[in-house]
Amino acid sequence: MPTPFRPMPAQVDLPALEREVTERWAERKVFERSLERTAAGPSWVFYEGPPTANGHPGTHHVEARVFKDLFPRFKTMKGFHVARRAGWDCHGLPVELAVEKELGFTGKSDIEAYGVAEFNAKCRESVQRHVDEFTRMTERMGYWVDFDQAYWTMDADYVESIWWSLKVIFDKGLLVQDHRVAPYCPRCGTGLSDHEVAQGYQTVTDPSVYVRFPVTSGPAAPLGASLLVWTTTPWTLISNTAVAVHPDVDYVAARLGDEVLVVAEPLLRAVLGEDAEVVATWKGRELEQSSYTRPFDVVDIEGAHFVGLADYVTVEDGTGLVHQAPAFGADDLAVARRYGLPVVNPVRPDGTFEEGLALVGGMFFKKADPVIVDDLQARGLLFRHQQYEHSYPHCWRCDTALLYYALPSWYIRTTAVKDRLLEENAATDWHPPTIRNGRYGDWLNNNIDWALSRDRYWGTPLPIWRCEDDHLTCVGSLAELSSLTGDDLTALDPHRPFIDAITFGCPQQGCASTATRVPQVIDCWYDAGAMPFGQWGAPHRNKAEFDVSYPAQYICEAIDQTRGWFYTLMAIGTLVFDKSSYETVLCLGHILDAEGRKMSKHLGNVLDPFELFERHGADAVRWYMLCSGSPWSARRVGHEVLEEVVRKVLLTYWNTASFLVLYANANNWTPGVTPAPPLDERPLLDRWAISELHATVQEVDAALEDFDSQRAGKRIAQLIDDLSNWYVRRSRRRFWEGDPAALSTLHECLEVLTRLMAPFVPFVTEAVHERLVSHVYADLPDSVHLRDWPQVDEALVDTALGEQVVLVRRLVELGRAARASAKIGTRQPLARALVGAAGFESLPDELRQEVADELNVQLLEPLSAAAGDAAGDSGGQDLVDVAWKGNFRVLGKQFGQRTPVVAAAIAAGSLTRRDDGSYDVDVEGSVETVPADAVLVTETPREGWAVARVGETVALDLTITPELRRLGVARDVVRLVQEARKSTGLEVTDRIELWWESTDDQTRQALLEHADWVAGEVLATQFAEGRPVAEVVPHTDEELGLTFRLREAGR
RNA sequence: GGGCCUAUAGCUCAGCUCGGUUAGAGCGCUUCCCUGAUAAGGAAGAGGCCGGUGGUUCAAGUCCACCUAGGCCCA
């Protein structure tokens, strides 16, 4: 006869099981069907942030993907249609650098020599390679996302969408060209990334000069003062445009000899010495707009040469007055922008001054320093000249000193929409909420224009064409480009170098010049932020699909994306549609290694996700990511924590299911077929289990609606523990007997629990669902992921019962502690236990019986009732001590400062109980009335009892009569036989024949007295004193003087 | 240099929103107990100046200020 359930071995290889489940999903197209199933439902829009397809996937990639999977699965089970489109971020410097490394290149000149077309082809290949690995990782971890429709930011459709959006921004006048100061190597002719700069610092000695700038207007002018300005780059003095001071710092005019110099007050003595005499003091802001005579008249700089204010100025070193050359310093450039000053750059890209300039014409910038110093000296402008040792960046390739250099660059004027960004941010549902006004809000408040362009090769080309007359044309599509050129370019690969070759007659009215594309590509972060429309190729294609899927209801990434994707998504959405691209965002903390360090290739501490999946299983990794610690805190991951998840959560869950299957099959119980009593006729414990189940459904649902996976996971783990370690433990006997009420209850709990857990751990739940549900209910879907999310039945949640069971378990714990302290094992029955606990009186008999069973006592009585009883025996009130304690939380509200005095009076017992339960307390002569809950009463039994008490009290009567001892012996024997059954390899349902003999009188008497009971417990069809006829291996126990032999019945 | 986050047992983390009695859990360790599913469960023990200093308060791990260390992002 077939068993109702497929057997579920207790031993399970989770990673192997996961691989089987993955195959089954693919065969049965479960993901596709889950989307079809919800096609008519309301849609819940999720955007997949495209990972950079560069490098190998690491465990930190797994983290975000787990959260990206959980909520869409949850919403899908709730009936929402959650389209999930994979995406790949294909462009950018990281890809270029990886390819450069592969090819052994050291700079842009190598790329140019190799050929841009060939180089970009290599980049494309590299992307494809890494995407394959990401896909494999994604599938293995059970992240359901549609790869067939994946968007690639390098696809022509995608690039065209970006162009369209840039044209919208351009037409609003927000895409403009300006200067950008960046570290630049004049020999290599290229800007360097921060990463490159960081590896090229060298300690060098530079001139340090203090120069006089005579003041010509403002408060210092009447004194005939000069600003004293300090710099370590004399060559930039040629381009001096302004002087910056800190608005809140005190500046002094000080007389030294026959001149007056202006310096910051805190630096006065360090710079001018003790002899300087202060003649005037101003706040920096009072000096604003004071004009001065610049040190060199070599280049024209109009409308400049006055004092500006800047918060970045420090009084750490120098003079507190900072020379400004906007072309050669990012801070300087910012100040210049604010004051509308021109950016004048007399240094050519090769690092030499323009030909024809006085003094320095044609000279390499560094070589100009001594010339300039000498000239200043000769003209009496040099106050002091020293050598200064400091760390300065050099080109990591050629050791040339870098130049901070203003390069022409394209900007998006995000500052123009800053207020809108702040409004959109305020309306965004951040998890955790602190990010909104904290890290992210702060970033928005300090918003600066987006430096969009990159002087590189592998990226979305900036679709701007410029003619010789400087007319700009921004092109929004290949079709538009075709109409401008007159050729059909709709099949053109819109990348460099092909796009660079496209020119057309300037469309500007009356202009006859030819327009060529500007050479830059764009920041790949723009690509990622453009995915809401880019993934559809919208609006050129699929405009309707885009319209209904904007904005996203949910996105999720780690904290480093505040300045990355979170920003670019919101900024582009606001710039193009005047609306942020997402409503809810979950922001995760980073995953660290076991030592708390960020995982990086550099440190070699990257945990390979595939290794974790194969060793512990993807479910274990998922559960850890979702439920251990706060998702928004940085967390450490290692093998130990994953092993714990497997043991405590996954295996406990699996084994509970395995237990059900074992006894359901043994008793031929089939859910829905074998009749079971209605819930309200089942034992109290069954109603408790169902109550906990529904309370869990309620809380998990609420937690997930709030994007709080940790809270949901905690509750689920609690239910698993409740079922395994209380419900099943307490109900074992009923399962052995095949009680349909118990089997139905556990089956229902596991069935609902499996659905609750499915979004978290999709593999093991699928395997359990298949065995517990799919195989027995033909009308239900063949996958848990095609089921509906559980509905809570609030009528079944019995809070009072829940609290009573908590008390029961608490009392059991206390009783066990009492036994331990008396050194009496639980197998030895005791006559009675006394319980002192609020709520014990109202505990139903069924629950009192649980306590008695667990503690193995024959009688359970309230302590108060027993006290009088025992008092008669022992002649006094000595059995119970009563102690009182004040409840500070209650007393504090009533008494404030007097709280400690009142509490002391209560502890001293100066109180009388009133009829309504409240107390009169005698506090230093005056009587105060306090409510019942202001006094905590504890009763403590005395001598002859084993006691455990923490809030509640359990006392055990330690008298062991000969009758009790014999019962204990019988139980010991049962245990020994069970052990022997197990070691013999018998199944739990096998019947046995048993023969025993004993040299110990007490043991013999006990076994004769309790023969029927022992035989029943160990499933013995025969239980006889003596020896079998045939040879059977004996088992002996010296303490009991017992020898017994057993064999399977009927053999 | 700026901003944000974090700091509680050997390790991993709760508790802090809204101050209240003896600061909890898991892992690990020691000793026991229980076991007719379990790689499980239970008891006891060892292990805490709750990062530091000051303040508010009858009362501070919790609120405030400053400091220190680490992390992240940006210069």
PDB file of C-alpha atoms in Angstrom, chain A residues 500-707:
ATOM      1  CA  ASP A 500      32.754  60.266 -34.105  1.00  0.00           C
ATOM      2  CA  ALA A 501      32.848  59.978 -37.851  1.00  0.00           C
ATOM      3  CA  ILE A 502      29.349  61.372 -38.296  1.00  0.00           C
ATOM      4  CA  THR A 503      29.259  65.032 -39.257  1.00  0.00           C
ATOM      5  CA  PHE A 504      26.545  67.202 -40.712  1.00  0.00           C
ATOM      6  CA  GLY A 505      25.891  70.740 -41.810  1.00  0.00           C
ATOM      7  CA  CYS A 506      25.064  72.932 -38.838  1.00  0.00           C
ATOM      8  CA  PRO A 507      21.261  73.198 -38.704  1.00  0.00           C
ATOM      9  CA  GLN A 508      21.446  76.650 -37.118  1.00  0.00           C
ATOM     10  CA  GLN A 509      19.673  79.228 -39.285  1.00  0.00           C
ATOM     11  CA  GLY A 510      22.149  80.891 -41.603  1.00  0.00           C
ATOM     12  CA  CYS A 511      25.147  78.832 -40.495  1.00  0.00           C
ATOM     13  CA  ALA A 512      27.113  77.036 -43.145  1.00  0.00           C
ATOM     14  CA  SER A 513      29.709  75.254 -41.035  1.00  0.00           C
ATOM     15  CA  THR A 514      30.054  71.567 -40.403  1.00  0.00           C
ATOM     16  CA  ALA A 515      29.142  70.124 -37.014  1.00  0.00           C
ATOM     17  CA  THR A 516      31.293  67.389 -35.479  1.00  0.00           C
ATOM     18  CA  ARG A 517      30.593  65.491 -32.317  1.00  0.00           C
ATOM     19  CA  VAL A 518      32.276  66.635 -29.095  1.00  0.00           C
ATOM     20  CA  PRO A 519      34.773  63.941 -28.120  1.00  0.00           C
ATOM     21  CA  GLN A 520      33.447  62.896 -24.706  1.00  0.00           C
ATOM     22  CA  VAL A 521      31.428  59.984 -23.466  1.00  0.00           C
ATOM     23  CA  ILE A 522      29.202  60.266 -20.380  1.00  0.00           C
ATOM     24  CA  ASP A 523      29.477  59.128 -16.792  1.00  0.00           C
ATOM     25  CA  CYS A 524      28.215  55.536 -16.679  1.00  0.00           C
ATOM     26  CA  TRP A 525      26.188  56.425 -13.582  1.00  0.00           C
ATOM     27  CA  TYR A 526      23.915  58.301 -15.926  1.00  0.00           C
ATOM     28  CA  ASP A 527      23.379  55.059 -17.841  1.00  0.00           C
ATOM     29  CA  ALA A 528      22.225  53.307 -14.680  1.00  0.00           C
ATOM     30  CA  GLY A 529      19.992  56.173 -13.601  1.00  0.00           C
ATOM     31  CA  ALA A 530      18.333  56.184 -17.015  1.00  0.00           C
ATOM     32  CA  MET A 531      17.109  52.586 -16.694  1.00  0.00           C
ATOM     33  CA  PRO A 532      13.439  53.400 -16.010  1.00  0.00           C
ATOM     34  CA  PHE A 533      13.072  54.383 -19.675  1.00  0.00           C
ATOM     35  CA  GLY A 534      16.313  52.930 -21.018  1.00  0.00           C
ATOM     36  CA  GLN A 535      15.181  49.371 -20.258  1.00  0.00           C
ATOM     37  CA  TRP A 536      12.244  49.910 -22.598  1.00  0.00           C
ATOM     38  CA  GLY A 537      14.135  51.894 -25.206  1.00  0.00           C
ATOM     39  CA  ALA A 538      11.471  54.502 -24.446  1.00  0.00           C
ATOM     40  CA  PRO A 539      10.076  56.786 -25.617  1.00  0.00           C
ATOM     41  CA  HIS A 540      11.185  55.727 -29.119  1.00  0.00           C
ATOM     42  CA  ARG A 541       9.918  52.202 -28.355  1.00  0.00           C
ATOM     43  CA  ASN A 542       7.487  50.669 -25.839  1.00  0.00           C
ATOM     44  CA  LYS A 543       6.238  54.018 -24.631  1.00  0.00           C
ATOM     45  CA  ALA A 544       3.042  52.530 -23.218  1.00  0.00           C
ATOM     46  CA  GLU A 545       4.978  49.959 -21.184  1.00  0.00           C
ATOM     47  CA  PHE A 546       7.192  52.670 -19.802  1.00  0.00           C
ATOM     48  CA  ASP A 547       4.255  54.905 -18.895  1.00  0.00           C
ATOM     49  CA  VAL A 548       2.650  52.259 -16.686  1.00  0.00           C
ATOM     50  CA  SER A 549       5.902  51.259 -15.016  1.00  0.00           C
ATOM     51  CA  TYR A 550       7.038  54.674 -13.831  1.00  0.00           C
ATOM     52  CA  PRO A 551       7.918  55.355 -11.105  1.00  0.00           C
ATOM     53  CA  ALA A 552       9.074  52.236  -9.264  1.00  0.00           C
ATOM     54  CA  GLN A 553       7.328  51.291  -6.067  1.00  0.00           C
ATOM     55  CA  TYR A 554      10.404  49.526  -4.783  1.00  0.00           C
ATOM     56  CA  ILE A 555      14.141  49.640  -5.257  1.00  0.00           C
ATOM     57  CA  CYS A 556      16.886  48.273  -3.082  1.00  0.00           C
ATOM     58  CA  GLU A 557      20.655  48.636  -2.974  1.00  0.00           C
ATOM     59  CA  ALA A 558      23.420  49.073  -0.418  1.00  0.00           C
ATOM     60  CA  ILE A 559      24.344  52.321   1.299  1.00  0.00           C
ATOM     61  CA  ASP A 560      27.144  53.199  -1.140  1.00  0.00           C
ATOM     62  CA  GLN A 561      24.471  53.965  -3.719  1.00  0.00           C
ATOM     63  CA  THR A 562      23.337  57.146  -1.968  1.00  0.00           C
ATOM     64  CA  ARG A 563      25.693  59.064  -4.226  1.00  0.00           C
ATOM     65  CA  GLY A 564      25.342  56.506  -6.955  1.00  0.00           C
ATOM     66  CA  TRP A 565      22.197  54.952  -8.250  1.00  0.00           C
ATOM     67  CA  PHE A 566      19.791  56.369  -5.650  1.00  0.00           C
ATOM     68  CA  TYR A 567      20.937  59.813  -6.713  1.00  0.00           C
ATOM     69  CA  THR A 568      21.144  59.374 -10.457  1.00  0.00           C
ATOM     70  CA  LEU A 569      17.723  57.709 -10.584  1.00  0.00           C
ATOM     71  CA  MET A 570      16.139  60.529  -8.640  1.00  0.00           C
ATOM     72  CA  ALA A 571      18.071  63.268 -10.417  1.00  0.00           C
ATOM     73  CA  ILE A 572      17.323  62.055 -13.929  1.00  0.00           C
ATOM     74  CA  GLY A 573      13.686  61.400 -13.040  1.00  0.00           C
ATOM     75  CA  THR A 574      13.342  64.903 -11.656  1.00  0.00           C
ATOM     76  CA  LEU A 575      15.233  66.548 -14.523  1.00  0.00           C
ATOM     77  CA  VAL A 576      13.340  64.754 -17.271  1.00  0.00           C
ATOM     78  CA  PHE A 577       9.889  64.042 -15.798  1.00  0.00           C
ATOM     79  CA  ASP A 578       9.851  66.377 -12.786  1.00  0.00           C
ATOM     80  CA  LYS A 579       9.270  63.279 -10.660  1.00  0.00           C
ATOM     81  CA  SER A 580      11.566  60.931  -8.803  1.00  0.00           C
ATOM     82  CA  SER A 581      11.889  57.442 -10.264  1.00  0.00           C
ATOM     83  CA  TYR A 582      11.076  55.568  -7.081  1.00  0.00           C
ATOM     84  CA  GLU A 583       8.695  55.714  -4.133  1.00  0.00           C
ATOM     85  CA  THR A 584      10.191  53.272  -1.657  1.00  0.00           C
ATOM     86  CA  VAL A 585      13.840  52.496  -1.255  1.00  0.00           C
ATOM     87  CA  LEU A 586      15.486  49.942   0.965  1.00  0.00           C
ATOM     88  CA  CYS A 587      19.045  50.875   1.784  1.00  0.00           C
ATOM     89  CA  LEU A 588      21.269  48.067   3.042  1.00  0.00           C
ATOM     90  CA  GLY A 589      24.424  48.086   5.122  1.00  0.00           C
ATOM     91  CA  HIS A 590      27.566  46.530   3.789  1.00  0.00           C
ATOM     92  CA  ILE A 591      28.587  42.925   4.161  1.00  0.00           C
ATOM     93  CA  LEU A 592      31.931  42.619   5.882  1.00  0.00           C
ATOM     94  CA  ASP A 593      34.267  39.711   6.360  1.00  0.00           C
ATOM     95  CA  ALA A 594      34.561  37.836   9.659  1.00  0.00           C
ATOM     96  CA  GLU A 595      37.067  40.464  10.876  1.00  0.00           C
ATOM     97  CA  GLY A 596      34.758  43.359  10.123  1.00  0.00           C
ATOM     98  CA  ARG A 597      36.613  44.575   7.086  1.00  0.00           C
ATOM     99  CA  LYS A 598      35.005  45.461   3.811  1.00  0.00           C
ATOM    100  CA  MET A 599      35.408  42.671   1.317  1.00  0.00           C
ATOM    101  CA  SER A 600      37.761  43.652  -1.421  1.00  0.00           C
ATOM    102  CA  LYS A 601      39.959  41.953  -3.926  1.00  0.00           C
ATOM    103  CA  HIS A 602      42.814  43.997  -2.576  1.00  0.00           C
ATOM    104  CA  LEU A 603      42.592  42.427   0.897  1.00  0.00           C
ATOM    105  CA  GLY A 604      41.926  38.990  -0.522  1.00  0.00           C
ATOM    106  CA  ASN A 605      39.059  38.472   1.913  1.00  0.00           C
ATOM    107  CA  VAL A 606      36.277  38.110  -0.615  1.00  0.00           C
ATOM    108  CA  LEU A 607      34.051  35.140   0.196  1.00  0.00           C
ATOM    109  CA  ASP A 608      33.147  33.359  -2.985  1.00  0.00           C
ATOM    110  CA  PRO A 609      29.348  33.100  -3.022  1.00  0.00           C
ATOM    111  CA  PHE A 610      29.417  29.834  -4.926  1.00  0.00           C
ATOM    112  CA  GLU A 611      31.496  28.292  -2.174  1.00  0.00           C
ATOM    113  CA  LEU A 612      29.005  29.453   0.451  1.00  0.00           C
ATOM    114  CA  PHE A 613      26.105  28.082  -1.589  1.00  0.00           C
ATOM    115  CA  GLU A 614      27.752  24.694  -1.983  1.00  0.00           C
ATOM    116  CA  ARG A 615      28.836  24.435   1.624  1.00  0.00           C
ATOM    117  CA  HIS A 616      25.771  25.739   3.469  1.00  0.00           C
ATOM    118  CA  GLY A 617      23.167  26.235   0.788  1.00  0.00           C
ATOM    119  CA  ALA A 618      21.760  29.383  -0.775  1.00  0.00           C
ATOM    120  CA  ASP A 619      18.806  29.292   1.640  1.00  0.00           C
ATOM    121  CA  ALA A 620      21.196  29.600   4.580  1.00  0.00           C
ATOM    122  CA  VAL A 621      22.915  32.598   3.001  1.00  0.00           C
ATOM    123  CA  ARG A 622      19.547  34.150   2.178  1.00  0.00           C
ATOM    124  CA  TRP A 623      18.179  33.641   5.665  1.00  0.00           C
ATOM    125  CA  TYR A 624      21.296  35.110   7.189  1.00  0.00           C
ATOM    126  CA  MET A 625      21.172  38.187   4.968  1.00  0.00           C
ATOM    127  CA  LEU A 626      17.471  38.747   5.588  1.00  0.00           C
ATOM    128  CA  CYS A 627      17.058  37.883   9.227  1.00  0.00           C
ATOM    129  CA  SER A 628      20.309  38.136  11.154  1.00  0.00           C
ATOM    130  CA  GLY A 629      21.137  41.572  12.473  1.00  0.00           C
ATOM    131  CA  SER A 630      19.796  44.793  11.011  1.00  0.00           C
ATOM    132  CA  PRO A 631      19.802  44.818   7.232  1.00  0.00           C
ATOM    133  CA  TRP A 632      20.891  48.440   7.364  1.00  0.00           C
ATOM    134  CA  SER A 633      23.873  47.870   9.614  1.00  0.00           C
ATOM    135  CA  ALA A 634      27.153  46.581   8.346  1.00  0.00           C
ATOM    136  CA  ARG A 635      27.276  42.862   9.076  1.00  0.00           C
ATOM    137  CA  ARG A 636      29.940  40.228   9.212  1.00  0.00           C
ATOM    138  CA  VAL A 637      29.496  37.009   7.396  1.00  0.00           C
ATOM    139  CA  GLY A 638      31.409  33.814   7.978  1.00  0.00           C
ATOM    140  CA  HIS A 639      30.939  30.087   8.030  1.00  0.00           C
ATOM    141  CA  GLU A 640      29.940  29.859  11.673  1.00  0.00           C
ATOM    142  CA  VAL A 641      26.903  32.093  11.422  1.00  0.00           C
ATOM    143  CA  LEU A 642      25.720  30.210   8.359  1.00  0.00           C
ATOM    144  CA  GLU A 643      26.092  26.853  10.099  1.00  0.00           C
ATOM    145  CA  GLU A 644      23.946  28.197  12.869  1.00  0.00           C
ATOM    146  CA  VAL A 645      21.210  29.210  10.447  1.00  0.00           C
ATOM    147  CA  VAL A 646      21.241  25.719   8.974  1.00  0.00           C
ATOM    148  CA  ARG A 647      21.055  24.008  12.344  1.00  0.00           C
ATOM    149  CA  LYS A 648      18.595  26.199  14.132  1.00  0.00           C
ATOM    150  CA  VAL A 649      16.252  27.301  11.410  1.00  0.00           C
ATOM    151  CA  LEU A 650      16.410  25.209   8.283  1.00  0.00           C
ATOM    152  CA  LEU A 651      17.037  21.756   9.735  1.00  0.00           C
ATOM    153  CA  THR A 652      14.640  22.260  12.606  1.00  0.00           C
ATOM    154  CA  TYR A 653      11.967  23.187  10.089  1.00  0.00           C
ATOM    155  CA  TRP A 654      12.833  20.255   7.871  1.00  0.00           C
ATOM    156  CA  ASN A 655      12.906  17.792  10.748  1.00  0.00           C
ATOM    157  CA  THR A 656       9.533  18.916  12.014  1.00  0.00           C
ATOM    158  CA  ALA A 657       8.120  18.159   8.587  1.00  0.00           C
ATOM    159  CA  SER A 658      10.030  14.902   8.539  1.00  0.00           C
ATOM    160  CA  PHE A 659       8.499  14.001  11.903  1.00  0.00           C
ATOM    161  CA  LEU A 660       5.007  14.629  10.598  1.00  0.00           C
ATOM    162  CA  VAL A 661       5.604  12.481   7.542  1.00  0.00           C
ATOM    163  CA  LEU A 662       7.033   9.677   9.663  1.00  0.00           C
ATOM    164  CA  TYR A 663       3.951   9.323  11.836  1.00  0.00           C
ATOM    165  CA  ALA A 664       1.425  10.210   9.171  1.00  0.00           C
ATOM    166  CA  ASN A 665       2.760   7.364   7.084  1.00  0.00           C
ATOM    167  CA  ALA A 666       2.992   5.021  10.072  1.00  0.00           C
ATOM    168  CA  ASN A 667      -0.675   5.636  10.793  1.00  0.00           C
ATOM    169  CA  ASN A 668      -1.801   5.968   7.186  1.00  0.00           C
ATOM    170  CA  TRP A 669      -3.077   9.460   7.828  1.00  0.00           C
ATOM    171  CA  THR A 670      -3.874  11.585   4.797  1.00  0.00           C
ATOM    172  CA  PRO A 671      -4.735  15.264   5.164  1.00  0.00           C
ATOM    173  CA  GLY A 672      -8.241  16.036   4.011  1.00  0.00           C
ATOM    174  CA  VAL A 673      -9.084  12.324   3.816  1.00  0.00           C
ATOM    175  CA  THR A 674      -8.683  11.039   7.352  1.00  0.00           C
ATOM    176  CA  PRO A 675     -11.393  12.823   9.331  1.00  0.00           C
ATOM    177  CA  ALA A 676     -10.180  15.226  11.995  1.00  0.00           C
ATOM    178  CA  PRO A 677     -12.200  16.908  14.715  1.00  0.00           C
ATOM    179  CA  PRO A 678     -12.973  20.599  14.241  1.00  0.00           C
ATOM    180  CA  LEU A 679     -10.471  22.907  15.835  1.00  0.00           C
ATOM    181  CA  ASP A 680     -12.568  23.858  18.837  1.00  0.00           C
ATOM    182  CA  GLU A 681     -12.878  20.195  19.780  1.00  0.00           C
ATOM    183  CA  ARG A 682      -9.159  19.584  19.636  1.00  0.00           C
ATOM    184  CA  PRO A 683      -6.907  19.682  22.687  1.00  0.00           C
ATOM    185  CA  LEU A 684      -5.899  23.071  24.004  1.00  0.00           C
ATOM    186  CA  LEU A 685      -2.346  22.645  22.750  1.00  0.00           C
ATOM    187  CA  ASP A 686      -3.607  22.299  19.178  1.00  0.00           C
ATOM    188  CA  ARG A 687      -5.563  25.507  19.515  1.00  0.00           C
ATOM    189  CA  TRP A 688      -2.438  27.120  20.911  1.00  0.00           C
ATOM    190  CA  ALA A 689      -0.353  26.014  17.939  1.00  0.00           C
ATOM    191  CA  ILE A 690      -2.939  27.374  15.509  1.00  0.00           C
ATOM    192  CA  SER A 691      -3.158  30.577  17.509  1.00  0.00           C
ATOM    193  CA  GLU A 692       0.599  31.065  17.353  1.00  0.00           C
ATOM    194  CA  LEU A 693       0.495  30.270  13.672  1.00  0.00           C
ATOM    195  CA  HIS A 694      -2.019  32.979  12.947  1.00  0.00           C
ATOM    196  CA  ALA A 695      -0.310  35.488  15.207  1.00  0.00           C
ATOM    197  CA  THR A 696       2.816  34.763  13.177  1.00  0.00           C
ATOM    198  CA  VAL A 697       1.012  35.239   9.880  1.00  0.00           C
ATOM    199  CA  GLN A 698      -0.232  38.565  11.145  1.00  0.00           C
ATOM    200  CA  GLU A 699       3.133  39.801  12.305  1.00  0.00           C
ATOM    201  CA  VAL A 700       5.136  38.527   9.357  1.00  0.00           C
ATOM    202  CA  ASP A 701       2.710  40.151   6.962  1.00  0.00           C
ATOM    203  CA  ALA A 702       2.879  43.467   8.812  1.00  0.00           C
ATOM    204  CA  ALA A 703       6.670  43.309   9.040  1.00  0.00           C
ATOM    205  CA  LEU A 704       7.084  42.599   5.329  1.00  0.00           C
ATOM    206  CA  GLU A 705       4.658  45.375   4.415  1.00  0.00           C
ATOM    207  CA  ASP A 706       7.044  47.562   6.400  1.00  0.00           C
ATOM    208  CA  PHE A 707      10.078  46.071   4.593  1.00  0.00           C
TER     209      PHE A 707
END
